[in-house]
mmCIF file of C-alpha atoms in Angstrom:
data_model
loop_
_atom_site.group_PDB
_atom_site.id
_atom_site.type_symbol
_atom_site.label_atom_id
_atom_site.label_comp_id
_atom_site.label_asym_id
_atom_site.label_seq_id
_atom_site.Cartn_x
_atom_site.Cartn_y
_atom_site.Cartn_z
ATOM 1 C CA GLN A 1 0.150 -0.011 0.116
ATOM 2 C CA PHE A 2 1.084 3.677 -1.190
ATOM 3 C CA PRO A 3 0.685 6.170 1.253
ATOM 4 C CA PRO A 4 -2.191 8.909 -0.250
ATOM 5 C CA GLU A 5 0.640 11.385 -0.891
ATOM 6 C CA MET A 6 2.728 9.277 -2.661
ATOM 7 C CA LEU A 7 -0.092 8.430 -4.614
ATOM 8 C CA ALA A 8 -1.359 12.149 -5.248
ATOM 9 C CA LEU A 9 2.544 12.093 -6.505
ATOM 10 C CA LEU A 10 2.321 9.465 -8.713
ATOM 11 C CA ASP A 11 -1.157 10.535 -10.352
ATOM 12 C CA LYS A 12 0.377 13.688 -11.084
ATOM 13 C CA ALA A 13 3.806 12.826 -12.482
ATOM 14 C CA VAL A 14 1.714 10.008 -14.502
ATOM 15 C CA CYS A 15 -1.344 11.960 -15.773
ATOM 16 C CA GLY A 16 0.091 15.718 -15.730
ATOM 17 C CA PRO A 17 -1.052 18.361 -13.661
ATOM 18 C CA ASP A 18 -3.559 19.033 -16.345
ATOM 19 C CA GLU A 19 -5.550 16.103 -15.960
ATOM 20 C CA PRO A 20 -7.433 16.432 -12.490
ATOM 21 C CA GLU A 21 -9.855 13.099 -13.150
ATOM 22 C CA CYS A 22 -6.727 11.428 -14.473
ATOM 23 C CA ASN A 23 -5.020 9.228 -11.724
ATOM 24 C CA LEU A 24 -2.529 6.370 -11.874
ATOM 25 C CA ARG A 25 -5.527 3.471 -11.414
ATOM 26 C CA SER A 26 -7.093 4.577 -14.649
ATOM 27 C CA PHE A 27 -3.868 5.189 -16.366
ATOM 28 C CA VAL A 28 -2.874 1.777 -15.312
ATOM 29 C CA GLU A 29 -6.287 0.217 -16.976
ATOM 30 C CA GLU A 30 -6.366 2.154 -19.744
ATOM 31 C CA TYR A 31 -2.640 1.144 -20.709
ATOM 32 C CA VAL A 32 -3.529 -2.309 -19.920
ATOM 33 C CA LYS A 33 -6.940 -1.951 -21.921
ATOM 34 C CA LYS A 34 -4.853 -0.816 -25.097
ATOM 35 C CA LYS A 35 -2.030 -3.558 -24.851
ATOM 36 C CA VAL A 36 -4.358 -6.412 -24.686
ATOM 37 C CA LEU A 37 -6.419 -4.597 -28.011
ATOM 38 C CA LEU A 38 -2.853 -4.904 -29.509
ATOM 39 C CA ALA A 39 -2.167 -7.946 -28.815
ATOM 40 C CA ASP A 40 -5.279 -9.335 -30.809
ATOM 41 C CA GLY A 41 -5.917 -11.738 -27.769
ATOM 42 C CA ARG A 42 -2.596 -13.086 -28.200
ATOM 43 C CA PRO A 43 0.569 -12.232 -25.792
ATOM 44 C CA GLY A 44 2.461 -9.921 -27.384
ATOM 45 C CA MET A 45 1.516 -10.723 -31.172
ATOM 46 C CA VAL A 46 4.054 -8.551 -33.345
ATOM 47 C CA GLN A 47 4.169 -9.124 -37.148
ATOM 48 C CA LEU A 48 7.942 -8.413 -38.283
ATOM 49 C CA PRO A 49 9.083 -7.406 -41.589
ATOM 50 C CA GLY A 50 7.746 -10.289 -43.924
ATOM 51 C CA ASP A 51 5.810 -13.144 -42.744
ATOM 52 C CA VAL A 52 7.660 -13.020 -39.276
ATOM 53 C CA TRP A 53 5.678 -13.163 -36.060
ATOM 54 C CA THR A 54 6.956 -12.815 -32.494
ATOM 55 C CA SER A 55 4.624 -13.390 -29.711
ATOM 56 C CA GLY A 56 4.854 -14.268 -25.715
ATOM 57 C CA GLN A 57 3.885 -18.136 -24.836
ATOM 58 C CA LEU A 58 0.665 -19.755 -27.134
ATOM 59 C CA SER A 59 -1.877 -21.612 -25.641
ATOM 60 C CA GLU A 60 -2.351 -24.932 -28.135
ATOM 61 C CA ALA A 61 -5.637 -23.026 -29.407
ATOM 62 C CA GLU A 62 -4.011 -20.087 -30.121
ATOM 63 C CA TYR A 63 -0.865 -22.439 -32.221
ATOM 64 C CA LYS A 64 -3.750 -23.940 -34.472
ATOM 65 C CA ALA A 65 -5.387 -20.585 -34.768
ATOM 66 C CA VAL A 66 -2.191 -18.568 -35.960
ATOM 67 C CA LYS A 67 -1.621 -21.486 -38.211
ATOM 68 C CA GLU A 68 -4.960 -21.207 -40.065
ATOM 69 C CA GLU A 69 -5.303 -17.342 -39.925
ATOM 70 C CA LEU A 70 -1.839 -16.086 -40.069
ATOM 71 C CA GLY A 71 0.102 -19.283 -42.150
ATOM 72 C CA ILE A 72 2.534 -19.760 -39.606
ATOM 73 C CA VAL A 73 4.376 -22.870 -40.962
ATOM 74 C CA CYS A 74 7.782 -22.669 -38.289
ATOM 75 C CA VAL A 75 7.962 -22.101 -34.562
ATOM 76 C CA LEU A 76 11.153 -20.725 -33.308
ATOM 77 C CA ASN A 77 11.158 -21.469 -29.438
ATOM 78 C CA MET A 78 13.834 -18.934 -27.960
ATOM 79 C CA ARG A 79 12.915 -19.680 -24.421
ATOM 80 C CA PRO A 80 15.847 -20.865 -21.809
ATOM 81 C CA PHE A 81 15.277 -23.554 -20.240
ATOM 82 C CA THR A 82 15.154 -22.260 -16.953
ATOM 83 C CA GLU A 83 12.107 -20.624 -17.781
ATOM 84 C CA ALA A 84 9.895 -23.796 -18.139
ATOM 85 C CA GLY A 85 9.755 -23.692 -13.738
ATOM 86 C CA GLU A 86 8.389 -19.900 -14.330
ATOM 87 C CA PHE A 87 5.524 -20.932 -16.943
ATOM 88 C CA GLY A 88 4.414 -24.429 -15.606
ATOM 89 C CA LEU A 89 4.992 -27.621 -17.621
ATOM 90 C CA GLY A 90 1.412 -27.431 -19.753
ATOM 91 C CA VAL A 91 1.639 -25.890 -23.095
ATOM 92 C CA LEU A 92 5.215 -25.628 -22.826
ATOM 93 C CA ALA A 93 6.011 -29.065 -22.131
ATOM 94 C CA ARG A 94 3.830 -30.340 -25.103
ATOM 95 C CA GLU A 95 4.953 -27.510 -27.295
ATOM 96 C CA PRO A 96 6.826 -29.099 -30.073
ATOM 97 C CA GLU A 97 4.314 -32.225 -29.936
ATOM 98 C CA VAL A 98 1.798 -29.340 -30.284
ATOM 99 C CA ILE A 99 3.643 -27.422 -33.028
ATOM 100 C CA LYS A 100 4.285 -31.183 -35.138
ATOM 101 C CA GLU A 101 0.745 -32.737 -34.667
ATOM 102 C CA LEU A 102 -0.511 -29.414 -36.207
ATOM 103 C CA GLY A 103 1.918 -29.685 -39.049
ATOM 104 C CA MET A 104 4.498 -26.937 -38.377
ATOM 105 C CA GLU A 105 8.166 -27.092 -38.118
ATOM 106 C CA TYR A 106 9.579 -26.384 -34.549
ATOM 107 C CA HIS A 107 12.620 -25.481 -33.508
ATOM 108 C CA SER A 108 14.355 -24.376 -30.053
ATOM 109 C CA LEU A 109 17.435 -21.857 -29.804
ATOM 110 C CA PRO A 110 17.455 -21.343 -26.084
ATOM 111 C CA VAL A 111 18.543 -17.516 -25.781
ATOM 112 C CA PRO A 112 19.287 -16.660 -22.244
ATOM 113 C CA LYS A 113 17.630 -13.301 -20.593
ATOM 114 C CA ASN A 114 20.809 -11.772 -19.872
ATOM 115 C CA GLY A 115 21.438 -12.121 -24.129
#
């Protein structure tokens, strides 16, 4: 919990002095709404030049959808093996199998967080 004076200071820093109706909570809510809309329902889905896409971890249903909707034919997993514990083993453990069952290529090239 932040003290009220700290919240007032954060509100002013985030929203500016000319927006009295704005506060940190409304700012964060609006930011999250925009991020959700930009993601098109998929975590961090962004198209790079050409037919290359990047995203956060997809579910089995999302892998099927991106194959059908976007024509994805190959998945390159760059997540380091150490992250499996952070995200659980569900999709991550079955990812190669799921992707191959959908007829896509799967490759793993683990890149550590520190590069």
